[in-house]
Structure formats: structure tokens, C-alpha cells
Amino acid sequence: MFFKRRQPHSTYDPAAQRPALRCSICTGEQVAGFVDNATGHFAEVQLIRSPGDLEAFRRRYGIPPDYVLEKIY
């Protein structure tokens, strides 16, 4: 194989960013990512297709299960 699929390296700084879900009202699609506190810019990290995907996102970035993720529509 000539090319390897690169894994995105995103860092999470709890002091400057907050985790959130961007949700589509029409299709129900959800994307997990982080909102920059200073600019309000949303950085996409992972598409959420199942509860397992959301759990993997929480584990990868150390987000506690009782933390309520903000939903952006």
C-alpha cells in the first residue's frame, strides 16, 4: 500500500476549550468536538454514529461520563 491513513492529532486544553456536540436538526447527525472559549470556533473531532462512539470520544479525551456535553444546533 502506498499511502497510510493519517490519524488526526487534536489536543484538548480544558482551560481554553470545552467539549460539545454539533447536532443537525434535519438529519440528526452529531459531530463531537471542542469549542474555543475565546473565539467560539468549533473544531470537529469525530462523527458520532452510536453511543459507543460517544463513549470512545469521552475516554480518549478524559471527559467524565457525568459531564453534560453542550449541544450546538
XYZ file of N, CA and C in Angstrom:
219
model
N 0.848 -1.170 0.000
C 0.000 0.000 0.000
C 0.898 1.239 0.000
N 0.556 2.208 -0.803
C 1.396 3.385 -0.960
C 1.200 4.439 0.129
N -0.025 4.644 0.518
C -0.316 5.715 1.474
C -0.975 5.145 2.718
N -0.571 5.656 3.848
C -1.197 5.269 5.101
C -2.209 6.334 5.487
N -3.283 5.914 6.070
C -4.277 6.861 6.563
C -3.732 7.507 7.829
N -3.700 8.805 7.842
C -3.175 9.541 8.994
C -4.254 9.705 10.045
N -3.848 9.548 11.269
C -4.746 9.783 12.381
C -4.647 11.248 12.779
N -5.772 11.946 12.895
C -5.700 13.349 13.298
C -5.232 13.477 14.740
N -4.351 14.407 14.962
C -3.827 14.655 16.298
C -4.420 15.960 16.801
N -5.475 15.853 17.556
C -6.055 17.058 18.126
C -5.805 17.043 19.624
N -5.500 18.187 20.151
C -5.236 18.301 21.570
C -6.403 19.012 22.222
N -6.619 18.704 23.461
C -7.726 19.268 24.221
C -7.156 19.991 25.428
N -7.370 21.301 25.480
C -6.922 22.129 26.599
C -8.152 22.565 27.377
N -8.447 21.955 28.537
C -9.653 22.287 29.290
C -9.732 23.755 29.714
N -8.598 24.433 29.812
C -8.619 25.836 30.203
C -9.075 26.731 29.052
N -8.844 26.314 27.810
C -9.156 27.157 26.658
C -10.289 26.617 25.793
N -10.689 25.360 26.009
C -11.721 24.751 25.172
C -12.727 24.007 26.036
N -13.922 23.814 25.464
C -14.925 23.000 26.145
C -15.496 21.999 25.138
N -15.736 20.754 25.567
C -16.273 19.746 24.659
C -17.735 20.047 24.345
N -18.151 19.722 23.124
C -19.529 19.965 22.699
C -19.906 19.016 21.574
N -21.199 18.931 21.314
C -21.732 18.165 20.192
C -22.424 19.133 19.252
N -22.097 19.065 17.974
C -22.824 19.852 16.980
C -23.828 18.905 16.346
N -25.109 19.260 16.440
C -26.187 18.392 16.002
C -26.964 19.039 14.871
N -27.368 18.229 13.909
C -28.194 18.689 12.799
C -29.655 18.432 13.140
N -30.482 19.454 13.003
C -31.907 19.289 13.264
C -32.543 18.425 12.173
N -32.120 18.592 10.948
C -32.731 17.887 9.805
C -32.378 16.406 9.765
N -31.100 16.086 9.843
C -30.666 14.705 9.639
C -30.379 13.958 10.937
N -30.216 14.665 12.039
C -29.894 14.021 13.297
C -28.424 13.689 13.453
N -27.605 14.100 12.484
C -26.172 13.828 12.547
C -25.547 14.575 13.720
N -24.622 13.908 14.420
C -23.917 14.514 15.539
C -22.415 14.421 15.307
N -21.719 15.527 15.602
C -20.271 15.584 15.495
C -19.730 16.080 16.827
N -18.807 15.336 17.397
C -18.177 15.733 18.645
C -16.957 16.582 18.348
N -16.701 17.537 19.213
C -15.545 18.399 19.030
C -15.383 19.341 20.204
N -14.636 20.412 19.959
C -14.336 21.362 21.022
C -14.606 22.778 20.563
N -15.152 23.584 21.475
C -15.423 24.988 21.213
C -14.347 25.802 21.904
N -13.706 26.687 21.168
C -12.694 27.578 21.729
C -13.409 28.646 22.552
N -13.029 28.801 23.800
C -13.687 29.761 24.683
C -13.478 31.200 24.237
N -12.348 31.517 23.648
C -12.041 32.894 23.265
C -12.759 33.304 21.981
N -12.771 32.421 20.982
C -13.316 32.793 19.680
C -14.688 32.196 19.391
N -15.057 31.119 20.078
C -16.319 30.444 19.808
C -16.255 29.510 18.616
N -15.057 29.282 18.066
C -14.870 28.410 16.905
C -15.011 26.949 17.328
N -15.797 26.175 16.550
C -15.990 24.756 16.816
C -15.025 23.949 15.962
N -14.231 23.106 16.573
C -13.287 22.238 15.865
C -13.821 20.807 15.918
N -14.150 20.251 14.753
C -14.676 18.894 14.671
C -13.583 17.875 14.968
N -13.965 16.829 15.700
C -13.012 15.771 16.018
C -13.502 14.428 15.511
N -14.782 14.103 15.764
C -15.251 12.757 15.458
C -16.745 12.762 15.164
N -17.155 11.986 14.170
C -18.558 11.774 13.869
C -19.111 10.764 14.866
N -20.269 11.065 15.439
C -20.889 10.181 16.420
C -22.031 9.438 15.740
N -21.879 8.126 15.598
C -22.903 7.300 14.954
C -23.645 6.426 15.951
N -23.032 6.191 17.104
C -23.645 5.317 18.106
C -23.206 5.772 19.496
N -23.872 5.275 20.527
C -23.440 5.607 21.896
C -22.003 5.152 22.175
N -21.560 4.104 21.502
C -20.186 3.631 21.663
C -19.169 4.643 21.154
N -19.510 5.335 20.060
C -18.628 6.379 19.533
C -18.495 7.529 20.532
N -19.606 7.898 21.148
C -19.575 8.977 22.138
C -18.747 8.564 23.350
N -18.885 7.318 23.773
C -18.102 6.815 24.903
C -16.612 6.798 24.567
N -16.271 6.416 23.348
C -14.861 6.405 22.930
C -14.295 7.823 22.909
N -15.085 8.788 22.458
C -14.665 10.193 22.464
C -14.392 10.658 23.895
N -15.297 10.318 24.804
C -15.116 10.708 26.217
C -13.851 10.069 26.817
N -13.630 8.802 26.530
C -12.449 8.122 27.058
C -11.158 8.697 26.497
N -11.141 8.969 25.189
C -9.927 9.469 24.534
C -9.473 10.798 25.116
N -10.426 11.661 25.452
C -10.071 12.993 25.942
C -10.288 13.173 27.439
N -10.614 12.114 28.158
C -10.744 12.175 29.609
C -11.931 12.991 30.085
N -13.031 12.952 29.346
C -14.238 13.678 29.726
C -15.085 12.743 30.586
N -15.416 13.150 31.819
C -16.166 12.256 32.708
C -17.564 11.940 32.159
N -18.090 10.757 32.470
C -19.411 10.361 31.968
C -20.546 11.240 32.495
N -20.364 11.865 33.649
C -21.429 12.707 34.206
C -21.383 14.143 33.663
N -20.361 14.499 32.879
C -20.271 15.825 32.285
C -21.266 15.924 31.129
N -22.149 16.940 31.167
C -23.164 17.112 30.131
C -22.552 17.925 28.992
N -22.486 17.307 27.806
C -21.925 17.980 26.643
C -22.936 18.998 26.099
N -22.442 20.192 25.801
C -23.275 21.234 25.214
C -23.659 20.802 23.796
N -24.918 21.006 23.422
C -25.368 20.694 22.064
C -25.538 21.994 21.298
N -24.894 22.066 20.142
C -24.960 23.244 19.278
C -25.788 22.846 18.060
N -26.840 23.612 17.789
C -27.711 23.320 16.639
C -27.456 24.266 15.514
